[in-house]
CSV table of C-alpha atoms in Angstrom, one decimal:
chain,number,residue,atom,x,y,z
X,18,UNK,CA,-11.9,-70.2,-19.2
X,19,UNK,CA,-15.2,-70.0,-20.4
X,20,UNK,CA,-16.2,-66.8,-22.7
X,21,UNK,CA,-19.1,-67.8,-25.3
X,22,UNK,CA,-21.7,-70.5,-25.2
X,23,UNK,CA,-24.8,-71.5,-26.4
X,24,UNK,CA,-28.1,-71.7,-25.3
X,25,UNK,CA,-31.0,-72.2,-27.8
X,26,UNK,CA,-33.6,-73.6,-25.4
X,27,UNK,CA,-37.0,-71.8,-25.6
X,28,UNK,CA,-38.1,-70.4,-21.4
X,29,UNK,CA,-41.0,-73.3,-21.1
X,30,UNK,CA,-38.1,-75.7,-21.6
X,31,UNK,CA,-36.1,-74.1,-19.4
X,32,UNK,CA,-38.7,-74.0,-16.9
X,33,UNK,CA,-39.4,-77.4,-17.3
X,34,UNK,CA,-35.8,-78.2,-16.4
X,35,UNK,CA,-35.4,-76.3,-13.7
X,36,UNK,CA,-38.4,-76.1,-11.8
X,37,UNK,CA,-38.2,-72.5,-12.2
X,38,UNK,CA,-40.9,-69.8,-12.9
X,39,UNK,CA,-39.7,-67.0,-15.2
X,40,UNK,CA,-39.7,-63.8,-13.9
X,41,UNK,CA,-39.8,-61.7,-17.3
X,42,UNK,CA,-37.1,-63.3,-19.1
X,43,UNK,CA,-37.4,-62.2,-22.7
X,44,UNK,CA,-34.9,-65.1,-24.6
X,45,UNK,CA,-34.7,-66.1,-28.4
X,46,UNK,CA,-32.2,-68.9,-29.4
X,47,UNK,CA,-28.6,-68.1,-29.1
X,48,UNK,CA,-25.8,-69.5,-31.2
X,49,UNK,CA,-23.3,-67.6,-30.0
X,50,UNK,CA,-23.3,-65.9,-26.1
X,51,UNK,CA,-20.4,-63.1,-25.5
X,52,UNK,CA,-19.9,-61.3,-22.3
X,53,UNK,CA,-21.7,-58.3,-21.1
X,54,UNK,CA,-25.0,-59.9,-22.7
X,55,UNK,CA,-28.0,-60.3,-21.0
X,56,UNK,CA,-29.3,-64.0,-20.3
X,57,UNK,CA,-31.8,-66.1,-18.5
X,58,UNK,CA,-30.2,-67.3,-14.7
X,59,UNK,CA,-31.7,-69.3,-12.0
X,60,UNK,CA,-31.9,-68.1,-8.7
X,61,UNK,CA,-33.4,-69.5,-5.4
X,62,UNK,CA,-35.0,-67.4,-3.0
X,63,UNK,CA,-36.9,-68.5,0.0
X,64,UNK,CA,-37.1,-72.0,-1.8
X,65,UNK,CA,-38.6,-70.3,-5.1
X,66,UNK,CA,-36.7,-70.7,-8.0
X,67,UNK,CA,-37.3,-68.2,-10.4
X,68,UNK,CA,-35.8,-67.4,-14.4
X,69,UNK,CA,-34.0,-63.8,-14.2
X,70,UNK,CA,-32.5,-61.8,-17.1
X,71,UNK,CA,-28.7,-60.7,-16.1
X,72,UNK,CA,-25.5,-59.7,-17.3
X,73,UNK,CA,-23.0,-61.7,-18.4
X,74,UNK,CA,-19.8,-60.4,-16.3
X,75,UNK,CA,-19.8,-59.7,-12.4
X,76,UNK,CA,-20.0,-56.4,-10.9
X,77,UNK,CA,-20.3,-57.1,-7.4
X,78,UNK,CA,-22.4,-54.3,-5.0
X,79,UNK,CA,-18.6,-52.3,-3.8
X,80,UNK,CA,-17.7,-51.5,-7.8
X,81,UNK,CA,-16.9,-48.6,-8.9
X,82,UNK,CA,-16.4,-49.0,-12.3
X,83,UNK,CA,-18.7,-50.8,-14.4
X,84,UNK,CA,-16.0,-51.7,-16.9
X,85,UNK,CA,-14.6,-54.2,-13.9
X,86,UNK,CA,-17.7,-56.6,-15.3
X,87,UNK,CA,-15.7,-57.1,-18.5
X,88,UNK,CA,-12.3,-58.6,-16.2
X,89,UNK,CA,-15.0,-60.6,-14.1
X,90,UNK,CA,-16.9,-63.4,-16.5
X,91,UNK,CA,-15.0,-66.1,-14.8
X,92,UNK,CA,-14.2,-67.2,-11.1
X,93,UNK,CA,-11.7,-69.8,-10.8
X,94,UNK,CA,-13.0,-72.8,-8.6
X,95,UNK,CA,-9.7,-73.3,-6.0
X,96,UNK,CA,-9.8,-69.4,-5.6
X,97,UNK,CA,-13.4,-68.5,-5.5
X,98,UNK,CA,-14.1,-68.7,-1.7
X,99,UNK,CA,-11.5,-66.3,-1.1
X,100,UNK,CA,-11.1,-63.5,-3.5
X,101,UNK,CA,-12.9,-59.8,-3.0
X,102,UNK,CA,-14.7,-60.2,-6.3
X,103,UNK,CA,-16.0,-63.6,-5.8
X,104,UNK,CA,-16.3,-63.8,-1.7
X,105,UNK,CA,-19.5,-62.7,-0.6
X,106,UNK,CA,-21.4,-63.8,-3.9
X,107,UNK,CA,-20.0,-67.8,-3.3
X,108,UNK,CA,-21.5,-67.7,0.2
X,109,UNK,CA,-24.8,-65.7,-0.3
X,110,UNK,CA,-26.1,-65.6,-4.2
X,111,UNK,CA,-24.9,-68.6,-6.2
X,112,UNK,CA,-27.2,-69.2,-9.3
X,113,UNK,CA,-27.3,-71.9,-12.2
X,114,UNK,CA,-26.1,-70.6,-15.4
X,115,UNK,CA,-28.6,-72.6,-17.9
X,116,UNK,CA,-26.7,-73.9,-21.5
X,117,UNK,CA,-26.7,-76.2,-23.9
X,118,UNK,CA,-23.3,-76.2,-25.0
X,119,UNK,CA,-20.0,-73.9,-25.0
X,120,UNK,CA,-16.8,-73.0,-27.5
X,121,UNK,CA,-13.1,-73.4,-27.1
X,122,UNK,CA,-10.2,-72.3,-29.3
X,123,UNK,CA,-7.4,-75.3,-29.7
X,124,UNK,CA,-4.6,-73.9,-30.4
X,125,UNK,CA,-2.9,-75.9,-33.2
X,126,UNK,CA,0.0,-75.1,-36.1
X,127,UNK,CA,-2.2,-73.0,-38.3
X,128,UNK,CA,-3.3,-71.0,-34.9
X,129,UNK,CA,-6.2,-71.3,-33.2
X,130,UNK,CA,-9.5,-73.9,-34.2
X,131,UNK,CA,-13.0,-73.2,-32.2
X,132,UNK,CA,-14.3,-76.3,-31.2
X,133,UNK,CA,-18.1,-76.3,-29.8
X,134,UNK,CA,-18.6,-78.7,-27.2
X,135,UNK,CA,-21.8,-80.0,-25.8
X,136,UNK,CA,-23.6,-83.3,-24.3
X,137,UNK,CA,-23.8,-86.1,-25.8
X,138,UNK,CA,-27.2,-86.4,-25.4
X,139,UNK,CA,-27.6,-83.0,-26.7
X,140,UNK,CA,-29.9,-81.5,-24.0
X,141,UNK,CA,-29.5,-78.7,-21.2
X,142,UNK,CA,-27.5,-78.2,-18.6
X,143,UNK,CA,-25.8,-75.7,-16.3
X,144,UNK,CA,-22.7,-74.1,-14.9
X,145,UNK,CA,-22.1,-73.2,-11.6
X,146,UNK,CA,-22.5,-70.0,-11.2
X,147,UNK,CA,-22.6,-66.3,-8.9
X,148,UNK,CA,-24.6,-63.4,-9.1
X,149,UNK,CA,-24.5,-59.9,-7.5
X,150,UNK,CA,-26.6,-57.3,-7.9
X,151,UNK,CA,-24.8,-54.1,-8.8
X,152,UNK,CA,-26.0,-49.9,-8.3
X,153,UNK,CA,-25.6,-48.2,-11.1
X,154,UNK,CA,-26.2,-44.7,-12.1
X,155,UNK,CA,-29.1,-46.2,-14.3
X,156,UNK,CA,-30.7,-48.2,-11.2
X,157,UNK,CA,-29.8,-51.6,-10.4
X,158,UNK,CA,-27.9,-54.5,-12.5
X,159,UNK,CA,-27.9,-58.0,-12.4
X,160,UNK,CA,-24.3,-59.4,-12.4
X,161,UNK,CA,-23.3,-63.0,-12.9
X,162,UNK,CA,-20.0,-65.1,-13.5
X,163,UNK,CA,-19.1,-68.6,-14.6
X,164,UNK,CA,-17.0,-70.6,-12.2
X,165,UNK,CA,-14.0,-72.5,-14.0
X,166,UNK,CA,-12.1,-75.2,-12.9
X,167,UNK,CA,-9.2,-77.3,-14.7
X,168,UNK,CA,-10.1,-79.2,-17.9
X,169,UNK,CA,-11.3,-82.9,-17.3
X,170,UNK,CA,-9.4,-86.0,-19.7
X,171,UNK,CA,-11.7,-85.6,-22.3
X,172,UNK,CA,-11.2,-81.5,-23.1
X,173,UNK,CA,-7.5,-81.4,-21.9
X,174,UNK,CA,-6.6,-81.7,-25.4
X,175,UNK,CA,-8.2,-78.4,-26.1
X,176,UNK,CA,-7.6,-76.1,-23.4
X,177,UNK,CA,-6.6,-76.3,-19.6
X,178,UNK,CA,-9.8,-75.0,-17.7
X,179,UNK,CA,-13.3,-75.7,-18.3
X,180,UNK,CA,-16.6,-74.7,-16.8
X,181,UNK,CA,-18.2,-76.7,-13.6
X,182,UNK,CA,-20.8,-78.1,-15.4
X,183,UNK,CA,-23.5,-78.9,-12.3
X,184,UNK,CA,-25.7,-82.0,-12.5
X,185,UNK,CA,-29.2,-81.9,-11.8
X,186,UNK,CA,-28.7,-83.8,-8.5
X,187,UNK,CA,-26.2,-81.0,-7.5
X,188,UNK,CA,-28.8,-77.9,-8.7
X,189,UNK,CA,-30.3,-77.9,-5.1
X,190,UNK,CA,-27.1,-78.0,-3.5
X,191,UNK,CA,-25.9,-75.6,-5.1
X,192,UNK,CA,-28.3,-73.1,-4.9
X,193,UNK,CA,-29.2,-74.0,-1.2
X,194,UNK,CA,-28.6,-70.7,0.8
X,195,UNK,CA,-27.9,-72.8,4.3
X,196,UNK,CA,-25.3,-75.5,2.2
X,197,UNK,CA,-22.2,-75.3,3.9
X,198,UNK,CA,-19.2,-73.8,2.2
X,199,UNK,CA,-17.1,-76.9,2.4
X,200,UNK,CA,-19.6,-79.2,0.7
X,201,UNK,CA,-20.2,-76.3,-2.0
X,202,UNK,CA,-16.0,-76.4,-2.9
X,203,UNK,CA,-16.6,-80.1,-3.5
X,204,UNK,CA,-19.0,-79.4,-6.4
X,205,UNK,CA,-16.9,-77.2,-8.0
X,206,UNK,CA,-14.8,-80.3,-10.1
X,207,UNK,CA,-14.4,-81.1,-13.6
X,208,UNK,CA,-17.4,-83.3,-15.0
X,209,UNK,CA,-16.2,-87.3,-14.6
X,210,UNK,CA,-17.0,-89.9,-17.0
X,211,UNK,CA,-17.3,-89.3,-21.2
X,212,UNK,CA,-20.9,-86.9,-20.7
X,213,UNK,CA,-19.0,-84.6,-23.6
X,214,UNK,CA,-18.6,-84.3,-27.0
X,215,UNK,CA,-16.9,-81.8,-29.0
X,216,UNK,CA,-16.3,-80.8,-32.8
X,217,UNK,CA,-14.2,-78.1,-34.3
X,218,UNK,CA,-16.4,-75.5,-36.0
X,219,UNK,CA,-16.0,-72.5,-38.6
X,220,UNK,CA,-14.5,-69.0,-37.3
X,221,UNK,CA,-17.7,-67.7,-37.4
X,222,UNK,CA,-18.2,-68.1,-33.8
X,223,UNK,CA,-14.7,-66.0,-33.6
X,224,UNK,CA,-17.3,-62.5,-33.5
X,225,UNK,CA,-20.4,-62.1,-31.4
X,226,UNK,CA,-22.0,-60.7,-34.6
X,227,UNK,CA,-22.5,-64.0,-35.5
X,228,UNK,CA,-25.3,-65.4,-33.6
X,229,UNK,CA,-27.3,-68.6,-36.2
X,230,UNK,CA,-27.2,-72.1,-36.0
X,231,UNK,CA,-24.0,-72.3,-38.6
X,232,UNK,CA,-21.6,-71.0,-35.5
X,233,UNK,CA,-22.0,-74.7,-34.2
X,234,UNK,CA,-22.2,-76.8,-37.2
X,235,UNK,CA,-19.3,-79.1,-37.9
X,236,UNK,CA,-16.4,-78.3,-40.1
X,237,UNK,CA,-16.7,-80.5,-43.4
X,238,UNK,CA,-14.2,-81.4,-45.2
């Protein structure tokens, strides 16, 4: 799964890597992303891409409850097409979910060991994502989810799933409203090649109160 990451990108880089406008997206560096959080998301409509503040965790438009956001921060990649949650938001509002880097726990004897894992390069990139707009008693709420898939040879050591992690060749696929489904299921696969890197970090990270630079620093010895 994939439930805190890291995005500490100022909006004009964003922007820049995009090809999106912002459409007031108030963002400060973050260390150290948990669920129910608001975030910049890319989103494509009538060929614009634009930078919209959401909610981490989907609520789509039929939900009752808003607690249902909280059970809803992942969609799995080889069930996404079909479930109720997921269904209409795969075929209608994907989005790019923009990062630059995410945490795992591996679980080893002494328990569990976050490890932050990014590019190697160290720059941007983003998950596949969906998005859904949901009523509330308040007025409207953005809603988005992270899709997940399993865990590619370099992070199976750490944890069975990982997020799709979308190239930038694929970030117009993906967020083309006409793309067919079946070429949209072949996107969602576990990043080839050695693009990661990972390290295993302090607990910090372990509570969303903790939101600096040190949540990603490597352990020392």
């Amino acid at each position: 799964m994939c439930g805190r990451y890291s995005l500490t990108q100022p909006v004009k880089t964003l922007q820049q890597h995009f090809g999106a406008r912002p459409a007031g997206v108030p963002h400060e560096a973050r260390y150290n992303i948990a669920p129910s959080q608001i975030l910049p998301i890319v989103v494509a409509e009538n060929g614009d891409r634009q930078l919209r503040p959401m909610r981490w965790g989907l609520l789509p438009a039929w939900a009752k409850d808003e607690k249902l956001g909280h059970k809803l921060i992942n969609a799995r990649a080889e069930t996404v097409h079909e479930k109720p949650s997921f269904k209409t938001a795969f075929r209608h509002t994907r989005c790019l979910v923009p990062a630059d880097g995410f945490y795992e726990w591996k679980r080893d004897k002494d328990g569990k060991t976050p490890q932050y894992i990014r590019m190697q390069d160290g720059g941007l990139f983003a998950f596949a994502g969906l998005w859904s707009t949901w009523k509330g008693p308040k007025g409207p709420v953005d809603t988005f989810t992270i899709i997940t898939t399993e865990a590619n040879r370099q992070l199976q050591a750490l944890h069975h799933r990982m997020p799709v992690i979308l190239m930038p060749d694929d970030y117009a696929a993906w967020l083309d409203s006409a793309a067919p489904l079946q070429s949209l299921k072949t996107l969602l696969r576990p990043l080839t090649g050695d693009m990661l890197g990972f390290h295993p970090i302090s607990t910090l990270v372990n509570s969303p109160k903790n939101d600096f630079p040190e949540c990603r620093q490597p352990l020392t010895n």
